[in-house]
Amino acid sequence: MAGHSFVQLDPAIERWNRMREDAYTHFRFTRRTTWVALCGFVLVPGTIYYLASQTHLKWNWTGKRKDQALTVSQP
């Protein structure tokens, strides 16, 4: 009875799984993949860092009441 199971294997799903397992062996840097990598690893973190550095210590939320301003006055 070995080899018989209730699950039928679909050849299309098996090919898809094999392709996903071996995707790293077929990867090449093209114009599109270079642009996606540049956006994901340089532009997005750089933008987040820039925005965070511009608003760092700009707002003071501790102990504020309804009629007080949140912005910190710069000397």
Coordinates of C-alpha atoms in Angstrom, one line a residue:
M1 CA 0.0 0.0 0.0
A2 CA 3.0 2.3 0.0
G3 CA 2.8 5.1 -2.5
H4 CA -1.0 5.5 -2.4
S5 CA -2.4 8.6 -0.8
F6 CA -5.6 10.6 -0.7
V7 CA -3.8 13.7 -2.0
Q8 CA -3.4 14.0 -5.7
L9 CA -0.4 16.0 -6.9
D10 CA -1.0 18.7 -9.5
P11 CA 1.8 18.9 -12.0
A12 CA 1.3 22.7 -12.4
I13 CA 1.6 23.3 -8.7
E14 CA 4.7 21.1 -8.5
R15 CA 6.3 23.1 -11.4
W16 CA 5.4 26.4 -9.6
N17 CA 7.0 25.2 -6.4
R18 CA 10.1 24.1 -8.2
M19 CA 10.4 27.4 -9.9
R20 CA 10.0 29.3 -6.6
E21 CA 12.7 27.1 -4.9
D22 CA 15.2 27.7 -7.7
A23 CA 14.4 31.4 -8.3
Y24 CA 17.7 32.6 -6.9
T25 CA 19.7 30.5 -9.5
H26 CA 17.9 32.3 -12.4
F27 CA 18.0 35.9 -11.0
R28 CA 19.8 38.6 -13.0
F29 CA 20.1 42.3 -12.5
T30 CA 18.2 44.1 -15.3
R31 CA 17.2 47.7 -15.5
R32 CA 13.9 46.9 -13.8
T33 CA 15.3 44.8 -10.9
T34 CA 18.1 47.4 -10.4
W35 CA 15.5 50.2 -10.1
V36 CA 13.3 48.1 -7.7
A37 CA 16.3 47.3 -5.5
L38 CA 17.4 50.9 -5.5
C39 CA 14.0 52.1 -4.5
G40 CA 13.5 49.5 -1.9
F41 CA 17.0 49.7 -0.3
V42 CA 18.0 53.3 -0.8
L43 CA 15.2 55.7 -1.6
V44 CA 12.5 54.5 0.8
P45 CA 14.8 54.3 3.9
G46 CA 16.5 57.5 2.9
T47 CA 13.1 59.3 2.7
I48 CA 12.0 57.9 6.0
Y49 CA 15.3 59.0 7.6
Y50 CA 15.0 62.5 6.1
L51 CA 11.4 62.9 7.4
A52 CA 12.3 61.6 10.8
S53 CA 15.3 63.9 11.1
Q54 CA 13.3 66.9 10.1
T55 CA 10.6 66.3 12.7
H56 CA 12.8 65.0 15.5
L57 CA 12.2 67.0 18.8
K58 CA 9.7 69.2 17.0
W59 CA 6.7 68.0 19.0
N60 CA 6.5 67.8 22.7
W61 CA 3.6 65.6 23.8
T62 CA 4.4 65.2 27.5
G63 CA 2.1 67.0 30.0
K64 CA 0.3 69.1 27.4
R65 CA -3.2 70.4 28.0
K66 CA -5.9 71.2 25.5
D67 CA -5.1 74.9 25.2
Q68 CA -1.3 74.5 25.0
A69 CA 0.7 74.2 21.7
L70 CA 2.6 71.0 20.9
T71 CA 5.4 72.7 19.0
V72 CA 8.6 73.3 20.9
S73 CA 9.8 76.9 20.7
Q74 CA 13.4 77.1 19.4
P75 CA 15.6 79.7 21.0

